[in-house]
PDB file of N, CA and C in Angstrom:
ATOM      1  N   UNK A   1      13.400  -9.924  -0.240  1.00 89.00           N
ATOM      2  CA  UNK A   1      11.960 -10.012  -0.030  1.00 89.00           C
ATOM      3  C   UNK A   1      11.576  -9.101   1.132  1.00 89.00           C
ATOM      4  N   UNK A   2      10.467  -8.515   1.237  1.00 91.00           N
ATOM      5  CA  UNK A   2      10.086  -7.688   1.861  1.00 91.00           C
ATOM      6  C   UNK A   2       8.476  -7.902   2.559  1.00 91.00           C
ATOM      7  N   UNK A   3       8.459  -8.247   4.163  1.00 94.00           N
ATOM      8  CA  UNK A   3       6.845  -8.666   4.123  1.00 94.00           C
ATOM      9  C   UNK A   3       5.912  -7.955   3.838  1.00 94.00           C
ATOM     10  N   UNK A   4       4.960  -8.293   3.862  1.00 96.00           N
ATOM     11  CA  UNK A   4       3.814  -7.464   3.792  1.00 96.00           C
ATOM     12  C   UNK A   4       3.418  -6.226   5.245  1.00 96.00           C
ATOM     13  N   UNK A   5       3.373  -4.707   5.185  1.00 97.00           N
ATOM     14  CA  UNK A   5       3.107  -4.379   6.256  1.00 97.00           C
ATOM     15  C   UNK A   5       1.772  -4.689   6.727  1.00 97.00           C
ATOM     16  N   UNK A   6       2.051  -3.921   8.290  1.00 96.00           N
ATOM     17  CA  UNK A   6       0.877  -4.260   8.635  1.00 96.00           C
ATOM     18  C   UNK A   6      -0.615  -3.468   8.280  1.00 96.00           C
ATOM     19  N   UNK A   7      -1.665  -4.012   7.930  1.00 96.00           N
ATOM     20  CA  UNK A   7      -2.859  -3.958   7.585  1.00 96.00           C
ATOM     21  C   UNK A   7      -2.625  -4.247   5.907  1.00 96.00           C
ATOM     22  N   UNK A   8      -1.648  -5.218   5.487  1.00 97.00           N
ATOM     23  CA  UNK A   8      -1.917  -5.854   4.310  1.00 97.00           C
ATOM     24  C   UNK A   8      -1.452  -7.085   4.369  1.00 97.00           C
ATOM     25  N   UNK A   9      -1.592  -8.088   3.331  1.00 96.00           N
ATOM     26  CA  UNK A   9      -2.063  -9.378   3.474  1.00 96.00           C
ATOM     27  C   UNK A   9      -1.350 -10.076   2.155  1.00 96.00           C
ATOM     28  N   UNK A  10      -1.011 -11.056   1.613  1.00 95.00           N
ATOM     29  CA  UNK A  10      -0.449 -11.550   0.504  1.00 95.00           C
ATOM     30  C   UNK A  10      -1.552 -12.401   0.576  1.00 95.00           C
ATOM     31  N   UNK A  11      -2.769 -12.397   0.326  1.00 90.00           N
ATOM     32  CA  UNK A  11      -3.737 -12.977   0.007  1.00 90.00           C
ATOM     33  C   UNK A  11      -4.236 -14.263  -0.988  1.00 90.00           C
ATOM     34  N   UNK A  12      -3.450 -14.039  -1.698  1.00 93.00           N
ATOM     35  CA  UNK A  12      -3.423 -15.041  -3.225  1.00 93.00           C
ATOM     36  C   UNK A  12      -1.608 -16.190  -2.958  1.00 93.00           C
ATOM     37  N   UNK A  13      -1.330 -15.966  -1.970  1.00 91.00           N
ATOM     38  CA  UNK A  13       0.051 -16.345  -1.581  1.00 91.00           C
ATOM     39  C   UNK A  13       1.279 -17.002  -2.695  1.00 91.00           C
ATOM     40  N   UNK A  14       1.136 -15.646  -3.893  1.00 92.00           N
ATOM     41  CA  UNK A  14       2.077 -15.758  -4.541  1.00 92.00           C
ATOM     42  C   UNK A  14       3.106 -14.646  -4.046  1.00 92.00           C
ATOM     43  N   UNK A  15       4.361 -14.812  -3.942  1.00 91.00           N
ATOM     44  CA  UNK A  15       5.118 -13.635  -4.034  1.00 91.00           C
ATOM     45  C   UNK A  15       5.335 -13.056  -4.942  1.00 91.00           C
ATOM     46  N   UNK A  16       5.298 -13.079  -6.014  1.00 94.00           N
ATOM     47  CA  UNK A  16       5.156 -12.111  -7.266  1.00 94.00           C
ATOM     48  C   UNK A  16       4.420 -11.070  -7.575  1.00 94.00           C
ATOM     49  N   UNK A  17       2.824 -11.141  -6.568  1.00 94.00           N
ATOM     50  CA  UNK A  17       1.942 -10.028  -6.933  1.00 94.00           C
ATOM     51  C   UNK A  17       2.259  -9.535  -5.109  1.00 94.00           C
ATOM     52  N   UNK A  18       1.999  -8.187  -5.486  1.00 96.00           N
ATOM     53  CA  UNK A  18       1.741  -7.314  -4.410  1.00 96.00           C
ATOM     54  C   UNK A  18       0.562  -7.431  -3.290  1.00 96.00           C
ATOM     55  N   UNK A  19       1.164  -6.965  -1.971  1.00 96.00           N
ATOM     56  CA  UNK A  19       0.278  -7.594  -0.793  1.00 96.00           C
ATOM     57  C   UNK A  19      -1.006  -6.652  -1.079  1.00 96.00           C
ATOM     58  N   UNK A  20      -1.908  -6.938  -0.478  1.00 96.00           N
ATOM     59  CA  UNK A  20      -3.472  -5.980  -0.504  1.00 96.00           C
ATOM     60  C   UNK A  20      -4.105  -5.810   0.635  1.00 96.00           C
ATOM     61  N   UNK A  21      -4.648  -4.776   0.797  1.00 96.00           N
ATOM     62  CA  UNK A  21      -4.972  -3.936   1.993  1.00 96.00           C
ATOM     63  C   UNK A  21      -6.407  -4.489   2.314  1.00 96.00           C
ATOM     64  N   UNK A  22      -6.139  -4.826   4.131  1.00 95.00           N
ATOM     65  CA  UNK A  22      -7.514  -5.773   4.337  1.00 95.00           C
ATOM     66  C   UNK A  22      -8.689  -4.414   4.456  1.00 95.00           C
ATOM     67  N   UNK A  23      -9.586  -4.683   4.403  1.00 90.00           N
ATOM     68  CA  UNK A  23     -11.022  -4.227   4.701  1.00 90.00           C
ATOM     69  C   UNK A  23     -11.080  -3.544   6.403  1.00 90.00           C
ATOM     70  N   UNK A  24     -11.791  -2.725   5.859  1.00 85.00           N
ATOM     71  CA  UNK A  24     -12.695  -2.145   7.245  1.00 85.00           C
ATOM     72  C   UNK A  24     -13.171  -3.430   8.078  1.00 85.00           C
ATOM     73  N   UNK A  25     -13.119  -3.326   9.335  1.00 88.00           N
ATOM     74  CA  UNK A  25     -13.313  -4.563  10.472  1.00 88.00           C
ATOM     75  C   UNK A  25     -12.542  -5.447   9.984  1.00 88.00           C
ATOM     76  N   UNK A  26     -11.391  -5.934   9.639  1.00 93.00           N
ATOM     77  CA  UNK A  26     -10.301  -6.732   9.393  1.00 93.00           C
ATOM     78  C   UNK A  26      -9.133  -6.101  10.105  1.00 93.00           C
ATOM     79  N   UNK A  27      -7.946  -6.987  10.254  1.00 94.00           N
ATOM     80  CA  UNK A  27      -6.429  -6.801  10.609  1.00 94.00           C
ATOM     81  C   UNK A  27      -5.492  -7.828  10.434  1.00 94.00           C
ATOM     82  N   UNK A  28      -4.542  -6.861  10.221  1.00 95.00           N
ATOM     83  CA  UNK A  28      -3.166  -8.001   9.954  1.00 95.00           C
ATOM     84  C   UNK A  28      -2.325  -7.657  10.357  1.00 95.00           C
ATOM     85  N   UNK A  29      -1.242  -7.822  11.052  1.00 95.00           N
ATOM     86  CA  UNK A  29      -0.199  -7.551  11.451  1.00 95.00           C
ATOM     87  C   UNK A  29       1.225  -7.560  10.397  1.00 95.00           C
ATOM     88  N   UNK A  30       2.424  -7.109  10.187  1.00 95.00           N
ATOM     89  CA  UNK A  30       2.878  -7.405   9.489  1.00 95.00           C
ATOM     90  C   UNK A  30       3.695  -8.749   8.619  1.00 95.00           C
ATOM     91  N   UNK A  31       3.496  -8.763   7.660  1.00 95.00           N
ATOM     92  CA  UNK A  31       3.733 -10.478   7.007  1.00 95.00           C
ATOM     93  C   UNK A  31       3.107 -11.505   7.463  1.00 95.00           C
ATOM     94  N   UNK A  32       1.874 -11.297   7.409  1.00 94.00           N
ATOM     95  CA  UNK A  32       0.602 -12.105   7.071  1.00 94.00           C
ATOM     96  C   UNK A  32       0.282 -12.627   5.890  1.00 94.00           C
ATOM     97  N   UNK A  33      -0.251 -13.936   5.941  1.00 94.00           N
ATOM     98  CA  UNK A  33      -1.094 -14.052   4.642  1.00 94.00           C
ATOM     99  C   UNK A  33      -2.236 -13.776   4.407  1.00 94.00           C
ATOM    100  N   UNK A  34      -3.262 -13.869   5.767  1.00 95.00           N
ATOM    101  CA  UNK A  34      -4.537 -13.575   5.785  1.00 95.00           C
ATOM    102  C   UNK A  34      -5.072 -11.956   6.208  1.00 95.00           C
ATOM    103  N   UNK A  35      -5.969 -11.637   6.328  1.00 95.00           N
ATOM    104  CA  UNK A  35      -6.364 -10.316   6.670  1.00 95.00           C
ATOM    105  C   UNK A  35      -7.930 -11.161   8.105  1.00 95.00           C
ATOM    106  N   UNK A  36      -7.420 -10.861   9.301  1.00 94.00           N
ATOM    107  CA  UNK A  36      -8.793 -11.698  10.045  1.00 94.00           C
ATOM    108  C   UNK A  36      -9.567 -10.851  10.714  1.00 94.00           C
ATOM    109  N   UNK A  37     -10.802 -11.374  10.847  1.00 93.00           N
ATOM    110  CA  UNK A  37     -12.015 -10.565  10.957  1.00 93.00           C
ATOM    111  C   UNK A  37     -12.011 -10.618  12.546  1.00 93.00           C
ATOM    112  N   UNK A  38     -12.684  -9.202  12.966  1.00 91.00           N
ATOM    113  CA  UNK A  38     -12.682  -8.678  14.207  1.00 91.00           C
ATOM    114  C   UNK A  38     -13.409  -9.845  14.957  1.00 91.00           C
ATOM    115  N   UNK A  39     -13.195 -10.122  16.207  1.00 90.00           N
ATOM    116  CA  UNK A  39     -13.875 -11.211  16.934  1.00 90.00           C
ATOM    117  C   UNK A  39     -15.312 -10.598  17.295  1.00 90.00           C
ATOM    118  N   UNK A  40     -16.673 -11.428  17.529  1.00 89.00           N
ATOM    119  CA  UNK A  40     -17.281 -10.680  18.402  1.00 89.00           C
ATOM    120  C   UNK A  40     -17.370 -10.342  19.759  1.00 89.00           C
ATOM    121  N   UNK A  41     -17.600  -9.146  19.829  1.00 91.00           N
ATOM    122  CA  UNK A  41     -16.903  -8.151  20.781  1.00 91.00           C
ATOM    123  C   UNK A  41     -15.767  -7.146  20.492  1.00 91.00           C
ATOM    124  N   UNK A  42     -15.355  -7.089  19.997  1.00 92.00           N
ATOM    125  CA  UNK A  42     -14.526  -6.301  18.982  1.00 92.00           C
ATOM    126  C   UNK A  42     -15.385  -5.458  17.442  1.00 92.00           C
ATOM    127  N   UNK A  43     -14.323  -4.301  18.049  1.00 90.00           N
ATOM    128  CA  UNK A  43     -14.558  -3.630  16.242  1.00 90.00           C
ATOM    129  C   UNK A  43     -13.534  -2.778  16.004  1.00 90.00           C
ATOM    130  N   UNK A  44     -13.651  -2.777  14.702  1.00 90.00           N
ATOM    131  CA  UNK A  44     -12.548  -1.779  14.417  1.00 90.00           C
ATOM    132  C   UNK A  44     -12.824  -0.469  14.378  1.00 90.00           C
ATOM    133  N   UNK A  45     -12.748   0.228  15.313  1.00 89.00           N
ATOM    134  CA  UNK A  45     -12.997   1.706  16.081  1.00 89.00           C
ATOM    135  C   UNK A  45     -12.057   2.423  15.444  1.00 89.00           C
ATOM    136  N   UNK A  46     -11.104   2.686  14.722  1.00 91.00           N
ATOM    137  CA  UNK A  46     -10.112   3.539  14.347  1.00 91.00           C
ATOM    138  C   UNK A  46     -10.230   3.295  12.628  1.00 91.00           C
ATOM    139  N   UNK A  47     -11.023   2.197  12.301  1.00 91.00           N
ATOM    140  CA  UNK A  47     -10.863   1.983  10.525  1.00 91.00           C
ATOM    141  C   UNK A  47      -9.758   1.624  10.075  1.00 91.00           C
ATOM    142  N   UNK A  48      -9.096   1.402  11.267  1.00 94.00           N
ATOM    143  CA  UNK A  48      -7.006   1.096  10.554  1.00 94.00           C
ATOM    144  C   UNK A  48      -6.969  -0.425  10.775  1.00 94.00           C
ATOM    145  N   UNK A  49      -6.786  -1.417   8.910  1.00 94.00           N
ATOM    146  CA  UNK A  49      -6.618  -2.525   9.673  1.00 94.00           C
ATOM    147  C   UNK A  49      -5.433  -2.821  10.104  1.00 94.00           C
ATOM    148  N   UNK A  50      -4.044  -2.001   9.829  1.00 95.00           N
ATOM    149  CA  UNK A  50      -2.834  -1.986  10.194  1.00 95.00           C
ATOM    150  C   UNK A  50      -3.142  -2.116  12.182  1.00 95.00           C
ATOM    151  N   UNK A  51      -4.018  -1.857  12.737  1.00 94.00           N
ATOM    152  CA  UNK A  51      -4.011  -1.865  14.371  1.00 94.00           C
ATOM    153  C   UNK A  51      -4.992  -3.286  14.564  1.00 94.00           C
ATOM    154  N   UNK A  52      -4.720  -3.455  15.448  1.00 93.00           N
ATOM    155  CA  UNK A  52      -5.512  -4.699  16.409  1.00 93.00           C
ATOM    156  C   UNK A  52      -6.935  -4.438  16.573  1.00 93.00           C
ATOM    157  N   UNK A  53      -7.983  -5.275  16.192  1.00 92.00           N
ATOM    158  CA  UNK A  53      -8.902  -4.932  16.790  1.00 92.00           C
ATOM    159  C   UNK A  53      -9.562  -4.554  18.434  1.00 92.00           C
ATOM    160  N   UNK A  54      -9.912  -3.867  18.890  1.00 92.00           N
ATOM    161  CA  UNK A  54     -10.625  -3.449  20.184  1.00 92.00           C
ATOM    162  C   UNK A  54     -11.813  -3.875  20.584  1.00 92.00           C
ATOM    163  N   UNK A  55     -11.702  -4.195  22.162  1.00 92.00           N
ATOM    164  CA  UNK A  55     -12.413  -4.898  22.690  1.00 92.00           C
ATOM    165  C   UNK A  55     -13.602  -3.637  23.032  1.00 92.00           C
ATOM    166  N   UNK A  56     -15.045  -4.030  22.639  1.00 90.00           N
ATOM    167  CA  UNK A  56     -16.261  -2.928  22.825  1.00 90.00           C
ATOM    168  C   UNK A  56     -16.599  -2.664  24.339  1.00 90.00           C
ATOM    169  N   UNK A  57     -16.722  -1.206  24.494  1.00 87.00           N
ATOM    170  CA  UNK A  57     -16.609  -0.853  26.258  1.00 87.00           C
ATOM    171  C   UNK A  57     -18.113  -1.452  26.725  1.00 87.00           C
ATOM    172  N   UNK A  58     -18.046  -1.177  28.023  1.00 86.00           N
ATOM    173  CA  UNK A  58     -19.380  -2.086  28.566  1.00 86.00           C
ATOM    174  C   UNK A  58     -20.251  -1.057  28.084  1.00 86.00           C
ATOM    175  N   UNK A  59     -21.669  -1.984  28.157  1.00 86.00           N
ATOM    176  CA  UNK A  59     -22.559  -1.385  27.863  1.00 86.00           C
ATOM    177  C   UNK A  59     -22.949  -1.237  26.482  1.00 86.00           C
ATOM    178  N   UNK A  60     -21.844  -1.793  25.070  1.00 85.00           N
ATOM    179  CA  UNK A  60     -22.329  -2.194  23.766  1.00 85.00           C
ATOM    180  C   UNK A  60     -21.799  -3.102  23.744  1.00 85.00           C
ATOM    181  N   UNK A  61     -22.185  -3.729  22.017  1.00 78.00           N
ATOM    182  CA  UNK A  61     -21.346  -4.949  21.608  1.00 78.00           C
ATOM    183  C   UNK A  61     -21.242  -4.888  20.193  1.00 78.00           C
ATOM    184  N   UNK A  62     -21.043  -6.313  19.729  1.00 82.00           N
ATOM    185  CA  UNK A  62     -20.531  -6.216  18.425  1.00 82.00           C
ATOM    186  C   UNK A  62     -20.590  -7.738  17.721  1.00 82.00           C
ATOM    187  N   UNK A  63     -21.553  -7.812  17.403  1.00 77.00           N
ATOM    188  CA  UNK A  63     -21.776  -9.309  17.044  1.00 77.00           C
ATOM    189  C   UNK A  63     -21.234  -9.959  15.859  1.00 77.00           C
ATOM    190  N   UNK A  64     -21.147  -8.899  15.273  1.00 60.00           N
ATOM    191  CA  UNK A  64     -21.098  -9.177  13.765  1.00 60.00           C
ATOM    192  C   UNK A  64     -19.084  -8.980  13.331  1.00 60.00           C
ATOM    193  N   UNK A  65     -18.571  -8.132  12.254  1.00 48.00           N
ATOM    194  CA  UNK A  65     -17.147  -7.640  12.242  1.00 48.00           C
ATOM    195  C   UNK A  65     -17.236  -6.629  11.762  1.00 48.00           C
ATOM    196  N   UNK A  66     -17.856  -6.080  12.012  1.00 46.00           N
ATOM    197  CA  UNK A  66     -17.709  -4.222  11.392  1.00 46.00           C
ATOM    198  C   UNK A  66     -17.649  -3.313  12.735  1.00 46.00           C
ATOM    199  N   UNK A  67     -17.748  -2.293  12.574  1.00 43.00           N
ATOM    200  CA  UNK A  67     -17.234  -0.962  13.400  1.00 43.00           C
ATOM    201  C   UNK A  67     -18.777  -0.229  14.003  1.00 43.00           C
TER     202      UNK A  67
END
């Protein structure tokens, strides 16, 4: 067995089907089941959900989970 890398997700948590790639403002680290949404204050600045989301520099924000 092989986990899921990171920025994909075994979503349906069968091992039989193939892991799936989370969304823009999402992340997963590797061998996850879930794909989780950027906190607010965070966005995903790079579009990679394979990376951690980032904390927004002063002076913006981010209320929502998108970029």
């Amino acid at each position: 067995c092989v986990d899921c890398a990171a920025g994909e997700a075994d979503a349906d948590s069968d091992p039989s089907t193939p892991c799936t790639d989370c969304g823009i403002g999402e992340y997963a680290a590797s061998g996850q089941t879930i794909c989780t949404q950027c906190a607010a204050g965070e966005a995903d600045l790079d579009s990679n959900a394979a990376t951690p989301c980032e904390t927004c520099s002063s002076g913006s924000y981010s209320a929502s989970c998108s970029s």
